[in-house]
Coordinates of C-alpha atoms in Angstrom, one line a residue:
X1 CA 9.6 16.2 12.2
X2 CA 8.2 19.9 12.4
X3 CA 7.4 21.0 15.7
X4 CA 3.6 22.1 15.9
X5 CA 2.5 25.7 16.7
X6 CA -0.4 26.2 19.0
X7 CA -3.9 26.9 17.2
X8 CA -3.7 30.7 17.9
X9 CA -0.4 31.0 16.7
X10 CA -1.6 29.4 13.4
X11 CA -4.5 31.5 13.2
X12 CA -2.1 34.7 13.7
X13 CA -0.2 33.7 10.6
X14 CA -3.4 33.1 9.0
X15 CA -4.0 36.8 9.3
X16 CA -1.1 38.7 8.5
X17 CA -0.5 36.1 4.9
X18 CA -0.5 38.2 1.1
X19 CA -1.0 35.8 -0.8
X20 CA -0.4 35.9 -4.9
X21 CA -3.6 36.8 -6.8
X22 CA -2.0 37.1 -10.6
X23 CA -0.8 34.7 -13.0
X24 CA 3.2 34.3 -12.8
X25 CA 4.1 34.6 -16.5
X26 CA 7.7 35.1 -17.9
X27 CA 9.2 35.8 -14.5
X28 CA 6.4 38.3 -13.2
X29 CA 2.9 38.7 -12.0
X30 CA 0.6 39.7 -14.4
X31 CA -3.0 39.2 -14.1
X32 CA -4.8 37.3 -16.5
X33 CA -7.4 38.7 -18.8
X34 CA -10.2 35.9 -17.4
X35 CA -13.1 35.8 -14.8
X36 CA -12.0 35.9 -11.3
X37 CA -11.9 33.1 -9.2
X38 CA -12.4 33.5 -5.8
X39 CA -9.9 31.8 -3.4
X40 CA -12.6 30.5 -0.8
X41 CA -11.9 29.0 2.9
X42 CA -13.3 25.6 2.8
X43 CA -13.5 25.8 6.8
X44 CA -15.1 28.9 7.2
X45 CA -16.5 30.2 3.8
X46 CA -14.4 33.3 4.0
X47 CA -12.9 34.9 0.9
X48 CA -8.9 34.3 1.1
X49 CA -8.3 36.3 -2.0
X50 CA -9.7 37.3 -5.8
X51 CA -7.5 35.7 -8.2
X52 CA -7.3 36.3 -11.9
X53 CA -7.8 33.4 -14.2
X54 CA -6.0 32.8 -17.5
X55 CA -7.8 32.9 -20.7
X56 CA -7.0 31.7 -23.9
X57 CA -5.2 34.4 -24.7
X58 CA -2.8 34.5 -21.6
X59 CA -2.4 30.6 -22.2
X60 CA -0.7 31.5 -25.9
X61 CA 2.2 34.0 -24.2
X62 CA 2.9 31.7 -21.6
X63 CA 3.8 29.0 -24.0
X64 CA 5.5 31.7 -26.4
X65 CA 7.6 32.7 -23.5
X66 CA 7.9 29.1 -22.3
X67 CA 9.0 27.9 -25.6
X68 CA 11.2 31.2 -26.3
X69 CA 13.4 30.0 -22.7
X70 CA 13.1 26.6 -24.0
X71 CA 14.7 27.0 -27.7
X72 CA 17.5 30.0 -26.1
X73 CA 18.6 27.1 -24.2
X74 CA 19.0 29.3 -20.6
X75 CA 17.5 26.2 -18.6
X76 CA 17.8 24.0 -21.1
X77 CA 21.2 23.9 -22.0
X78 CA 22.6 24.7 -18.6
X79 CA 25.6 22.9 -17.0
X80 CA 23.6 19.9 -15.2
X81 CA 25.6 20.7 -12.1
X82 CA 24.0 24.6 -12.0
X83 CA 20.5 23.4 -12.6
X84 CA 21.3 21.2 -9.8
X85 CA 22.2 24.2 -7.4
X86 CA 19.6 26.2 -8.5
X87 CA 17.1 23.8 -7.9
X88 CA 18.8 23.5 -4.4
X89 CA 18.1 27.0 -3.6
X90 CA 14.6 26.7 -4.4
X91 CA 14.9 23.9 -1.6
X92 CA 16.3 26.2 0.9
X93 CA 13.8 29.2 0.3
X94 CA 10.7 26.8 0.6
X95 CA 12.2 25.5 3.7
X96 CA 12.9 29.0 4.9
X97 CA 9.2 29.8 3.6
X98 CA 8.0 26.6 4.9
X99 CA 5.5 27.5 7.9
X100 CA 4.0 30.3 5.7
X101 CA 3.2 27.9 2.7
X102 CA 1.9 25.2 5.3
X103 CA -0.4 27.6 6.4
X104 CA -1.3 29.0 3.3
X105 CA -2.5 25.5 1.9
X106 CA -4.1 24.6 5.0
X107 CA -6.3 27.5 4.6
X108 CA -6.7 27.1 0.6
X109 CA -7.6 23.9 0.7
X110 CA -9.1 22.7 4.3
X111 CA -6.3 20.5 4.8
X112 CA -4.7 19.9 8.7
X113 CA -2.0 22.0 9.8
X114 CA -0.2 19.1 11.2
X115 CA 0.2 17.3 7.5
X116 CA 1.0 20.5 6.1
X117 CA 3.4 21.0 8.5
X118 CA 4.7 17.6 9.1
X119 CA 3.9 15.5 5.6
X120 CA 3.6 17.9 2.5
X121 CA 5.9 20.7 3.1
X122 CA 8.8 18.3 3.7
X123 CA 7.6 15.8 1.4
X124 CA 7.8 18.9 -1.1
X125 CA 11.0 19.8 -0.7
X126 CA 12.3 16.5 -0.5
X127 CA 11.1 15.8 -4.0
X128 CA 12.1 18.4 -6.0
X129 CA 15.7 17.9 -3.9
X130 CA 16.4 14.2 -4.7
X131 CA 15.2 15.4 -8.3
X132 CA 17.9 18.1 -8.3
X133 CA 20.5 15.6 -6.9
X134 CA 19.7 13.2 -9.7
X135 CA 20.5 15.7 -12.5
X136 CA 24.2 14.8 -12.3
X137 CA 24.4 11.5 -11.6
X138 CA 22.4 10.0 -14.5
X139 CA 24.3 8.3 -17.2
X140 CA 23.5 8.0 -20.6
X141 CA 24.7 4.3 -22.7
X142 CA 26.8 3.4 -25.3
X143 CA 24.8 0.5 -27.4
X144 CA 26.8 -2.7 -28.3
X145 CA 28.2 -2.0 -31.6
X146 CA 31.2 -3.7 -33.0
X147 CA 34.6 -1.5 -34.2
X148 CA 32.8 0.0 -37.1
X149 CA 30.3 1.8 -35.3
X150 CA 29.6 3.7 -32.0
X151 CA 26.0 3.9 -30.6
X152 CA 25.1 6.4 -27.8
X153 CA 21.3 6.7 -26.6
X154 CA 21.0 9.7 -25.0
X155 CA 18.1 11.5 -23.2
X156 CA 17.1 14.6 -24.0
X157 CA 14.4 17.4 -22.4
X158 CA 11.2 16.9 -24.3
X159 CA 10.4 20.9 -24.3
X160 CA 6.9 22.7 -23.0
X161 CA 5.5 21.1 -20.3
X162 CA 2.4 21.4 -19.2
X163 CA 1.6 20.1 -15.6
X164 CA -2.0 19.8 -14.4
X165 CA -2.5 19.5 -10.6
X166 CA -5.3 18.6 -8.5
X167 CA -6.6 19.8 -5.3
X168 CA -5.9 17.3 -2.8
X169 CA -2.0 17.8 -2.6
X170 CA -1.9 21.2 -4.2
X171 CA 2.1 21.4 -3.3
X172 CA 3.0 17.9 -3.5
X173 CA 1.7 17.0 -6.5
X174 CA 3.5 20.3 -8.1
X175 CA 6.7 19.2 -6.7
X176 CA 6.1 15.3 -8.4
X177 CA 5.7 17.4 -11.8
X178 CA 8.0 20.4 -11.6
X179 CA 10.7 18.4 -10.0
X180 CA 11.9 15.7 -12.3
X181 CA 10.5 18.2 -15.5
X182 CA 12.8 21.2 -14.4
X183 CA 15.6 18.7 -13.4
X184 CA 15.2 17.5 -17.3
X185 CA 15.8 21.0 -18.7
X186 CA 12.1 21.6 -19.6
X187 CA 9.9 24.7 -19.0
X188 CA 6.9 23.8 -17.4
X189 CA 3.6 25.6 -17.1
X190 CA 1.6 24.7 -13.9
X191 CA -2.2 24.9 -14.2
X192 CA -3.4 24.4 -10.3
X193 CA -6.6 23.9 -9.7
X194 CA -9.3 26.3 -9.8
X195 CA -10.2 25.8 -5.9
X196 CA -6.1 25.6 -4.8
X197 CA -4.0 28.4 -6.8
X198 CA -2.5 29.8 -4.3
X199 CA 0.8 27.8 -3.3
X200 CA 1.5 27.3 -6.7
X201 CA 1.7 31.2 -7.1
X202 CA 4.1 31.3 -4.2
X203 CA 6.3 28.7 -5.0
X204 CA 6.8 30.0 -8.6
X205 CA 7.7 33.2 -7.0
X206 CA 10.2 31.3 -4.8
X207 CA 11.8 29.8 -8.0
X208 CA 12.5 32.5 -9.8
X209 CA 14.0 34.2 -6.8
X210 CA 16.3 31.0 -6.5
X211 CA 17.4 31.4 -10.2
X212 CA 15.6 29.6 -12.4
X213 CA 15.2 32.1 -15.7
X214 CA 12.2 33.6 -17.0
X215 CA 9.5 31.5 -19.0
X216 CA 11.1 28.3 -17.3
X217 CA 8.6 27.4 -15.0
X218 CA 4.7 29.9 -14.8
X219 CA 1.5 29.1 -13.4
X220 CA -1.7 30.4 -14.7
X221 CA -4.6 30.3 -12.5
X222 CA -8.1 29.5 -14.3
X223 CA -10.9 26.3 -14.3
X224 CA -10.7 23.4 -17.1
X225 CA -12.6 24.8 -20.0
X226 CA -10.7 28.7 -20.1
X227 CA -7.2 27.1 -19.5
X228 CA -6.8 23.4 -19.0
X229 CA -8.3 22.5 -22.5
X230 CA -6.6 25.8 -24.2
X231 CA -3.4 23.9 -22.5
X232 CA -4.5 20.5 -23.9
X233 CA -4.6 21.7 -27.5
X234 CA -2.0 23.7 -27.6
X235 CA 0.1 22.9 -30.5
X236 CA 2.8 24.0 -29.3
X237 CA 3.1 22.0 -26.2
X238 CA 4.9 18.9 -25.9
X239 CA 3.9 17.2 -23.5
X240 CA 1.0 16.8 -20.7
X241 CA 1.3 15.6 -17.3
X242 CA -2.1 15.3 -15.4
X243 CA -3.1 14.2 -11.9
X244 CA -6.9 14.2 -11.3
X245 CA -10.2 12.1 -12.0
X246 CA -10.2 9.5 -14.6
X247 CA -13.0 11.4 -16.5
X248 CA -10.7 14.2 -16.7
X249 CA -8.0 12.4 -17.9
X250 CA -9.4 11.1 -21.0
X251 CA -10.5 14.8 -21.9
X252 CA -6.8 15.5 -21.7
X253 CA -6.0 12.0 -24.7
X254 CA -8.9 13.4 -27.0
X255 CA -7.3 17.1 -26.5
X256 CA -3.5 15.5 -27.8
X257 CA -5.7 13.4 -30.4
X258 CA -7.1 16.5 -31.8
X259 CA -3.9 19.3 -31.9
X260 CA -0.7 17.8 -32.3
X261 CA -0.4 14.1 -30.4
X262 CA 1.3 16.0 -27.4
X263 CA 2.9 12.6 -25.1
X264 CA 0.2 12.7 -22.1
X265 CA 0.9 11.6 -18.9
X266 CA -2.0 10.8 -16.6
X267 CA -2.7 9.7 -13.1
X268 CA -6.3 9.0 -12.4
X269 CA -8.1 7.4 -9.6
X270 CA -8.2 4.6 -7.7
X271 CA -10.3 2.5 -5.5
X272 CA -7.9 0.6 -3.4
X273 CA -8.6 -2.3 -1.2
X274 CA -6.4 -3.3 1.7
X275 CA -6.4 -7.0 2.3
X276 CA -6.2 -8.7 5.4
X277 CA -5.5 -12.4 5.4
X278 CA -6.6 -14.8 8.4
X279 CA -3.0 -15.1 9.7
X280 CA -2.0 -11.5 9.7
X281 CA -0.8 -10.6 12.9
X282 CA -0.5 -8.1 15.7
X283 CA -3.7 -6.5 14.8
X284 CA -3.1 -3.7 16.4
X285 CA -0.5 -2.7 13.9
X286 CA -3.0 -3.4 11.1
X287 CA -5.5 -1.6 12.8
X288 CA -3.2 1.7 12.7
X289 CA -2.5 1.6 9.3
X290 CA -6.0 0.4 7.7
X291 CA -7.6 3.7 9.9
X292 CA -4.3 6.1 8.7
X293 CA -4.7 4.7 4.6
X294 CA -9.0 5.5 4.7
X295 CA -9.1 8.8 6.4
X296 CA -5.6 10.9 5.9
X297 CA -6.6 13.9 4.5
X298 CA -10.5 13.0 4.7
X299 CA -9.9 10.2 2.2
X300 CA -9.7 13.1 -0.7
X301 CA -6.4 11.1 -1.9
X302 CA -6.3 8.8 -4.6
X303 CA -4.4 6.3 -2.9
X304 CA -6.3 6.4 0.0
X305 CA -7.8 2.4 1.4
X306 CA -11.4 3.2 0.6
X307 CA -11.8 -1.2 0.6
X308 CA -10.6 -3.5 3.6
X309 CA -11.1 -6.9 2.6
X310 CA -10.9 -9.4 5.6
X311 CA -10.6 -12.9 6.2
X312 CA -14.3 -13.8 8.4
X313 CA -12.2 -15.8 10.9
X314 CA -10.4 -12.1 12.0
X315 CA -12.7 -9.6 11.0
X316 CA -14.5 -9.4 14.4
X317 CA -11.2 -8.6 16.4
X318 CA -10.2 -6.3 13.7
X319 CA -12.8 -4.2 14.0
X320 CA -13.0 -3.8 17.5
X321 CA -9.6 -2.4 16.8
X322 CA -10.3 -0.3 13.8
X323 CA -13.1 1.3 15.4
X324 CA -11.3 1.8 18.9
X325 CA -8.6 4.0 16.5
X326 CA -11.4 5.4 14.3
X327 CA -12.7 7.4 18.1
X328 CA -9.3 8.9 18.0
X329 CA -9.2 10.8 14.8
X330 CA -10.9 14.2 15.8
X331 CA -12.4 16.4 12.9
X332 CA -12.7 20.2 13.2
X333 CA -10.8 23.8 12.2
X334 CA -7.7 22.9 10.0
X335 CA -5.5 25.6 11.7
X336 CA -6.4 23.4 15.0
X337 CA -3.2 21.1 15.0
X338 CA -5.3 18.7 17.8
X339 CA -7.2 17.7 14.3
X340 CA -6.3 14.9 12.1
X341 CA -9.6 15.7 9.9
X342 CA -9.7 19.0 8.3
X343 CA -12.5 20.7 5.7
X344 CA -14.0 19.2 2.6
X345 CA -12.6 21.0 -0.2
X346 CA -16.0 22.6 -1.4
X347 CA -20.0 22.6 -1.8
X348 CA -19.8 20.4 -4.8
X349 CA -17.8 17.9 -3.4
X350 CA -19.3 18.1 0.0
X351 CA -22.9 17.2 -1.7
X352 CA -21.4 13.9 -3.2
X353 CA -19.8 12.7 -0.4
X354 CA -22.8 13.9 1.7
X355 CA -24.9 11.7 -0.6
X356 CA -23.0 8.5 0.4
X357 CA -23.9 8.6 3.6
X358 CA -27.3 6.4 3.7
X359 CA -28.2 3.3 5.9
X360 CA -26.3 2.0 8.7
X361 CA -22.9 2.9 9.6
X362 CA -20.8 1.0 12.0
X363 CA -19.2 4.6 12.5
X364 CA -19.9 8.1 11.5
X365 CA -21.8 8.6 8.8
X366 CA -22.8 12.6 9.4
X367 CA -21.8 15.5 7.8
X368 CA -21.9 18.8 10.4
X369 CA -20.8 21.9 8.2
X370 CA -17.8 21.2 5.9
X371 CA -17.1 18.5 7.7
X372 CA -17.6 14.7 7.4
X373 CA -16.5 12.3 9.8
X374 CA -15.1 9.2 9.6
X375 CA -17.5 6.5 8.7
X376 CA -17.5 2.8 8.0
X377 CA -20.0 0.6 6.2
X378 CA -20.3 -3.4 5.7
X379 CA -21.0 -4.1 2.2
X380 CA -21.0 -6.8 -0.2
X381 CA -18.6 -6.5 -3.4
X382 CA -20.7 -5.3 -5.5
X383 CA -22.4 -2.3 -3.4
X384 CA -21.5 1.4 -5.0
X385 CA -19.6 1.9 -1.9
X386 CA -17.1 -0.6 -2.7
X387 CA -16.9 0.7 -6.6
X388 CA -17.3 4.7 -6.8
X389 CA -14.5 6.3 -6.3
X390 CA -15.9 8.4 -3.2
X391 CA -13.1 10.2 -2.8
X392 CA -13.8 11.3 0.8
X393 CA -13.3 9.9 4.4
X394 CA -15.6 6.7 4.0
X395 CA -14.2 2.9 4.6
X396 CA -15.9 0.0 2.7
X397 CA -15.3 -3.3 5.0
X398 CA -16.1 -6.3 2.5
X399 CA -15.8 -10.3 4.4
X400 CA -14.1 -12.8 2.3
X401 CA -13.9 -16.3 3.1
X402 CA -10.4 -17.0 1.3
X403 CA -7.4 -16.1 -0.1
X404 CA -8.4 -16.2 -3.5
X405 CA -12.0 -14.7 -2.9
X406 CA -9.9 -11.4 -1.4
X407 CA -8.1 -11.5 -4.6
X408 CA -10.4 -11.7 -7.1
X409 CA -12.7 -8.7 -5.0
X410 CA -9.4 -7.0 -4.6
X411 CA -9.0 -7.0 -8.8
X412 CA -12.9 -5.7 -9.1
X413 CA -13.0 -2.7 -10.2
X414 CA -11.7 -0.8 -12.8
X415 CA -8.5 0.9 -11.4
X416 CA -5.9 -0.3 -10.2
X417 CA -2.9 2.3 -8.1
X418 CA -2.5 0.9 -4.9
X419 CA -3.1 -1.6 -2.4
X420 CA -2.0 -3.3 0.7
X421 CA -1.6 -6.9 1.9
X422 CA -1.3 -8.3 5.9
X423 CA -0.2 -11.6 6.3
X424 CA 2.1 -13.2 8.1
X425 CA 3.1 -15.8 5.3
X426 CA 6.1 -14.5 3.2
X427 CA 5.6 -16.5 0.5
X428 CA 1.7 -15.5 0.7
X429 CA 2.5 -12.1 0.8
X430 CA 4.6 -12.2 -2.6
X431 CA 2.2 -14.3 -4.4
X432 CA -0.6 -11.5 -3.6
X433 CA 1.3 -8.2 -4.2
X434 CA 1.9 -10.5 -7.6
X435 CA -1.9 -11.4 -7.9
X436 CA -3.3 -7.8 -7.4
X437 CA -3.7 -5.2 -10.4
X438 CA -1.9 -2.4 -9.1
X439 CA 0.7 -0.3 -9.3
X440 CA 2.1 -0.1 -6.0
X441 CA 1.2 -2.8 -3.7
X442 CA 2.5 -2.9 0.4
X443 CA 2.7 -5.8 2.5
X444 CA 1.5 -5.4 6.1
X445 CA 1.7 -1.4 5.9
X446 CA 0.2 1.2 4.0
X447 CA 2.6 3.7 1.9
X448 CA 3.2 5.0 -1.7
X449 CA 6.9 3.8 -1.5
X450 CA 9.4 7.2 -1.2
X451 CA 10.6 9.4 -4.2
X452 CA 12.9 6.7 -5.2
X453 CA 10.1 4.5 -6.6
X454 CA 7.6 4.8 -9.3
X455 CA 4.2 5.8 -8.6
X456 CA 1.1 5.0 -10.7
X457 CA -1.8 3.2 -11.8
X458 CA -2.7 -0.1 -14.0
X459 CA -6.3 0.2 -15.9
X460 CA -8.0 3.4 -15.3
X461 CA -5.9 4.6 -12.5
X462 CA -2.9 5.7 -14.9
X463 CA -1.7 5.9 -18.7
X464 CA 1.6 6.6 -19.8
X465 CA 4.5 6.8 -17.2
X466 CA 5.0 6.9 -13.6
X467 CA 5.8 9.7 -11.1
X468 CA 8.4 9.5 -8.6
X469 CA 12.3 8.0 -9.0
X470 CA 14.1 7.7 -12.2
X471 CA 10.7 6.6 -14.3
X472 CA 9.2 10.4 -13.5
X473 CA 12.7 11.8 -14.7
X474 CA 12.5 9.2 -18.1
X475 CA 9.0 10.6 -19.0
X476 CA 10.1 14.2 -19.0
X477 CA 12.3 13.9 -21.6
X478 CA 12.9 11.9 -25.4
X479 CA 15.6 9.1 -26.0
X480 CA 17.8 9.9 -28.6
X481 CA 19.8 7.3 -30.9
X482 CA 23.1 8.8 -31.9
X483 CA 25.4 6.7 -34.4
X484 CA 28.4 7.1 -35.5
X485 CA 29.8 5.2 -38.3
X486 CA 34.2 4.6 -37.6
X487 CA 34.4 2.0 -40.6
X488 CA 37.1 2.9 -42.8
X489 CA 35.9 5.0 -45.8
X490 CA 35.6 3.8 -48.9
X491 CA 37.0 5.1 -52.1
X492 CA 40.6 5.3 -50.3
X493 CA 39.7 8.0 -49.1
X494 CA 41.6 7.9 -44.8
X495 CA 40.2 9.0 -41.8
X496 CA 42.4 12.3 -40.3

């Protein structure tokens, strides 16, 4: 694990960081012939930088020049074993670069040094690494034909990419797309988002100084309507991968509806309840992880345990528990590595959170600045607290009476990513990470899984594929039928 600077030290690096405020298109910056967008400091307000957005316009080269690297075959049709090294190097320069780009989003996007430092940069690297590993190691098949024929399926790079990221894991989520897409042979085209451009810019920057050619992989700054939709419609695009709110998402189906039917790729929301059954035991251990899945990284994650369900026969003991943690999580400056709370993202998102935070809580339940902290509420099932997708550090505690009541509260809503189970019956255990609609379900923990397992949603929380292991690789790329016919020929016609 990283070793933490002190808050002054962070601060220092703060102050002496250049950041990128261009577009990164075929290999250089070049600034884009949109409005600015100003690069804010959730924390303090301050201006970080003026950044360029794309336009249409911009949006048309980049996928020229994407599309030109693409069709030259200089990623593409690479030896898997240099795109491999290549990809490699990128690891080795963020790593080298890592404490600036910690810092860098920390300040972009009001997240906590200490997971900058300690969970996303090497969370980062570690994807688009086990990616690059993977690039020689996967096989193709050989169908089962009989004498007369041969069958090979092979896979091969579907072509433009477009990767849309959201704001909560600016890095991380670029590393789920630009990993097992780049590792394919695609180019890729990054469009961060609007309030978090800045890492992306760097990280590009870092790629093509590892090696990876020209028009291979660009980001272009800008909001949804000057160059996410131009990047949805784009007919010559092949393919959209999205992370961000469901509402968003379905923009992104009508936009391949309407151009060319692009394959789309979307991860959406979630509302994600974490079950606790009557016989779950050392409570202390649940405690720690129901308090670490509601408020890491304020709750702005989409996997986040916004729902603990609880058997009525332990709630009371649990909650002593939870709420003795809850004391411990201190919220303040992001560059403060004492914090585990950082900065709301922005006004706008500060307002909705802020608007959730009515009646009694058990905890919290105050906003002071851009800050919000930790708060729990006791709600029935069908209270807006336990259905919105708040999004922000705010903990829905819902009493159940049996196994099958936590189920069927656990199944309503209408996403379904995540979720978490503590029992201490095995057989229970299975039977509920069976019984709950989601995509990734953990038994008496909280986690996404590693970079060797899928990731994503059933019902609104996802569409299309899955990020993360082989399954993010497959949905970069199209599967190809090759046949070959080795019956005799007819006519008497012989073969050599």
């Amino acid at each position: 694990m990283t070793d933490l600077l002190t808050h002054a030290e962070y601060i220092a690096i703060a102050k002496d960081l250049d950041p990128p405020r261009t577009a990164f298109i075929d290999g250089k910056f070049r600034a884009g012939r949109g409005a600015k967008l100003i690069s804010t400091n959730p924390a303090t307000g301050e201006t970080i930088a003026e950044i360029t957005a794309c336009s249409n316009e911009d949006v048309d080269l980049a996928v020229e020049k994407a599309r030109q690297a693409f069709e030259q075959g200089v990623w593409a049709k690479q030896h898997p074993s240099v795109r491999k090294e290549t990809l490699i190097r990128l690891c080795k320069l963020l790593t080298r670069n890592r404490r600036e780009l910690a810092v860098m989003e920390s300040i972009d996007s009001g997240k906590p040094i200490r997971d900058c430092e300690q969970i996303d940069l090497p969370e980062t690297i570690n994807c688009i690494k086990w990616h690059a590993e993977l690039i020689d190691k996967i096989y193709d098949q050989a169908g089962p034909t009989g004498d007369d024929a041969l069958s090979m399926i092979v896979r091969e790079p579907i072509g433009v990419v477009a990767a849309i990221l959201p704001w909560n894991f600016p890095l991380l989520m670029m590393a789920w797309k630009i990993g097992p897409a780049l590792a394919a042979g695609n180019s890729v085209i990054v469009k961060p988002a609007e309030q978090t451009t800045l890492t992306a810019l760097r990280l590009a920057e870092l790629a093509y100084e590892a090696g990876i050619p020209s028009g291979v992989l660009q980001v272009l700054p800008g909001d949804g309507p000057s160059t996410g939709e131009p990047l949805g419609r784009h007919a010559d695009i092949d393919m959209v991968s999205f992370t961000g709110s469901t509402d968003t998402g379905r923009r992104f189906l009508h936009y391949s509806a309407d151009s060319n039917l692009k394959k789309v790729v979307l991860e959406c929301g979630g509302k994600n309840p974490a079950v606790v059954l009557g016989d779950a035991e050392n409570l202390d251990h649940v405690a720690d992880h129901v308090v670490n899945a509601a408020f890491w990284n304020m709750g702005e994650n989409c996997s986040a345990t916004s729902r603990l369900i609880v058997q009525r026969q332990i709630k009371a003991p649990l909650m002593e528990r939870v709420l003795a943690r809850v004391r411990d999580w201190k919220t303040g400056d992001p560059l403060d590595p004492a914090n585990h709370l950082g900065a709301l993202i922005d006004g706008d998102h500060l307002s909705k959170i802020s608007s959730y935070l009515k009646g009694d809580a058990a905890t919290g339940g105050e906003a002071n600045g851009p800050y919000v902290e930790p708060t729990i509420y006791e709600v029935d099932r069908d209270n807006k607290l336990a259905q919105d997708e708040i999004f922000g550090p705010i903990l829905s505690v819902i009493e159940v009476d049996s196994y099958d009541e936590a189920i069927e509260v656990a199944n309503a809503t209408e996403y379904g990513l995540a979720a978490s189970v503590f029992t201490a019956n095995v057989r229970r255990a299975i039977r509920a990470a069976r019984d709950i609609r989601a995509g990734t379900v953990t038994i008496n923990c909280y986690g996404e899984g590693d970079s060797a397992t899928p990731f994503g949603g059933y019902k609104q929380s996802g569409f299309g594929g899955r990020d993360n292991g082989i399954h993010a690789h497959d949905q970069f790329t199209e599967t190809k039928t090759i046949w070959v016919d080795l019956s005799d020929p007819k006519d008497g016609d012989h073969i050599g």
